[in-house]
Amino acid sequence: MDVVVCLRRVPFTQEVDLEIDKGQRQILAENLAFVLNDWDNYALEEAISLKERTKGTVTAITVGTEEDEEVLRRALAMGADTAIRIDSEGLTLDPRNIARLLARVIRGLRFHLILTGAQSDDLNEGCVGAMLAEELGLPHASVVNKIELGEDVLEIKVELEGGIEEISTIKLPCLLTIQTGINEPRYVSVMGIRKAAKKELKVVTIEELSLDKEALVPDVYVERLFYPPETGGAEILEGDPHIVAEKILRILRERGVIS
Amino acid sequence: MDFDLSREQMDIKKAAREFAEKEFPKIARECEEKEEVPRDLLKKGAELGFVGVFIPEAYGGAGLGFLEHALILEEFWRMDPGLGQQFCSLTFGSEELILFGTEEQKEKYLPRLTSGDALMGFAITEPDAGSDAASASTRAELIGESWVLNGNKVMIGNGSLADFILIFCLTDPDNPAKSHRHSVILVETNTPGYEADKILGKMGIRAADTANIFLSDVKVPKENLIGERGKGFYQLMAFFDRSRAYVSAHGVGLAQGALDLAIKHVKSRVQFGQKLAAFQVTQFKIAEMATKVELARTLTYRVCSMLDRGQVDSKLVAMAKWNAGRTAVEVVDEALQLHGGYGYMNDHDIERFYRAAKVLEIYEGTKEVEKIVIARRILGRF
Ligand SMILES: Cc1cc2nc3c(=O)[nH]c(=O)nc-3n(C[C@H](O)[C@H](O)[C@H](O)COP(=O)(O)OP(=O)(O)OC[C@H]3O[C@@H](n4cnc5c(N)ncnc54)[C@H](O)[C@@H]3O)c2cc1C
């Protein structure tokens, strides 16, 4: 099975105090470390393990700058066969335009399956996967947490609200967006990194895709980022643990959380 | 002058960090408390290629350099000094085989190290020969086709775990030149007469194995001589010129790890109504610590990179090792200070880092020995 996996490099924001820049449209990125989006790491592992089971190929794609190639090199080191970077050329791209760019490249590839992460850790919009499927006219399923191979189909599992699990069958070729926890992503090995240096990493420009830069104006853009105003309403309970515990119980009862 | 790591070097450093960040915290404290070496973790690390990257590809290594080895060790020490030490010890002494070993010796011993199937060690120190290694009295006599070894070694990494150990020993006691009396001989530890006694109660890096070794009539084939008979002391100096370079990365990693812990603490701990980080005295401390770490890192990378380009500069290597050890001790001291009383308790990682640091000013040449090397190169003998 030939799998295309879409990857995104995102700032690592856990345990970090985020700051808004002066223009109030962006988070200050200066002091942030960048990593492969967590969901994409699971999608990548899934792609590579499907390839290993079916003797296929994996192509990793990202839309971004030269610095973002780091995630492609990671993909190659983990076992992807080729990588493509669509040069974002300094544009601010919304999910629809990212999907359009990806679709242009993917149309020219041989594939049975496209995987993306369910969402990205920075903006959490979760749109690119579904929009890309639409662009390519493919069936798709979102937030998939298990994939089984069938004859020209895949059997997939999705967790619904309230812990209900849903199993569906989806025809190939298709697009799936992957949930974290679907597998245990492998570590990058030194041998993998060395092999990656010999694999192809292609860069494609917007012009080469016969798209007009002017036409890639986002339909959605950030007007202003700001911290939510501090609100009151928090009650701080102080004193002896016994008394605090009783107070908590009373409040929980009053609000109907426990009876 | 180019101070940047290559993409490949950055990717290797990141891969090592990710492995250490995910795997080490799960077991670091327990290994330290129980003085236990986690064999599974070592095997896993070896399978990912993190062990002995400087070993040539022909012998199962990655064929990279001491700089890449140092980058990996820096990240490992940053997460946990004890586990970092144990990872480093796995190939400690293999430089002797690479530099001076025969083709047969390299083929027989090196691939088992990088696959994680074997551990080695290098036994130099003796009760009466520490800094003065040339006074080592462990005796090896050539009797027929075999070397027969007798003597004691102390404080030897992997002494009780290693599959084979290099012994720095006296083969030519009558040579008038003290520096022409020793040789390096490989001993497989299952040879009769080899006994090791694991040292418990080390101050720090307790996840790493250290043992005293007793050799009584240990008989090994004549072919187990590594390099030339009587040239052991020179071979030892060549080893130190390399090992001290990457051991400097232990200091960089420990100091960076301590700084990371301090930053996290001062950004969360509130006293006098504000975060500790808001006090200018704290800011100055963090600035000083970060600067020291960066300086140690720069010199460490430089000497490793020089070695990889074939330039051996004992003076600069000794400077890097002394400075990195000092940096680790100073930075971890300040980092613990910033933790206050909590830093003194073993449920905070900084306590473990603090206890680990001191060894960096002792092993691989004490800081005084490093300064002797530096001064001798500057002033000459008189
Ligand atoms: C955790 C650990 C692991 C170790 N692993 C190994 C190993 O794997 N293999 C191995 O062979 N050894 C190992 N060692 C031993 C280590 O290399 C020695 O401890 C070190 O070389 C110092 O020797 P010593 O302990 O005998 O101290 P000494 O040489 O007795 O030194 C005591 C003090 O005197 C100073 N001093 C000595 N000579 C001079 C001089 N000429 N001028 C000025 N000051 C001087 C020293 O600097 C030091 O401050 C290890 C040690 C430790 C603690």
XYZ file of C-alpha atoms and ligand atoms in Angstrom, chain B residues 92 122-125 130-131 154-157 202 205 210 359 362-364 366 368-369 372, ligand 1:
75
model
C 34.688 3.055 27.401
C 39.022 0.059 31.057
C 40.853 -0.699 34.313
C 43.701 1.696 35.042
C 43.319 2.882 38.629
C 45.476 6.896 40.910
C 46.582 10.150 39.347
C 39.790 -0.106 42.012
C 36.753 1.994 41.044
C 36.371 0.430 37.595
C 33.321 1.217 35.481
C 28.788 5.868 45.664
C 25.708 8.218 39.446
C 31.585 0.601 39.456
C 32.861 12.947 40.021
C 37.794 13.482 39.801
C 37.636 10.770 37.165
C 39.273 10.882 33.754
C 41.334 15.078 38.470
C 44.587 19.141 39.260
C 45.873 16.590 36.759
C 49.237 19.827 35.159
C 32.692 6.887 39.860
C 34.084 6.607 39.466
C 34.325 5.845 38.332
C 35.632 5.544 37.950
N 35.824 4.753 36.852
C 37.098 4.376 36.553
C 37.330 3.464 35.483
O 36.419 3.036 34.793
N 38.599 3.055 35.253
C 39.653 3.511 36.007
O 40.764 3.112 35.754
N 39.456 4.384 37.019
C 38.216 4.827 37.322
N 38.005 5.694 38.364
C 39.140 6.140 39.163
C 39.577 7.571 38.885
O 40.124 7.663 37.617
C 40.550 8.012 39.990
O 39.799 8.167 41.157
C 41.291 9.288 39.657
O 42.180 9.091 38.601
C 42.060 9.848 40.856
O 42.855 8.889 41.450
P 42.761 8.633 43.050
O 41.342 8.423 43.356
O 43.702 7.574 43.402
O 43.180 10.005 43.685
P 44.682 10.526 43.998
O 45.499 10.364 42.783
O 45.128 9.936 45.263
O 44.401 12.066 44.194
C 43.979 12.653 45.432
C 44.124 14.159 45.311
O 45.491 14.497 45.133
C 45.657 15.254 43.969
N 46.951 14.951 43.321
C 47.443 13.755 42.980
N 48.617 13.880 42.357
C 48.879 15.203 42.285
C 49.942 15.989 41.751
N 50.970 15.433 41.098
N 49.884 17.330 41.873
C 48.843 17.913 42.479
N 47.785 17.229 42.993
C 47.806 15.893 42.893
C 44.514 14.848 43.089
O 44.270 15.831 42.102
C 43.406 14.716 44.096
O 42.851 15.963 44.388
C 36.710 6.043 38.720
C 36.457 6.842 39.836
C 35.175 7.122 40.212
C 34.952 7.966 41.423
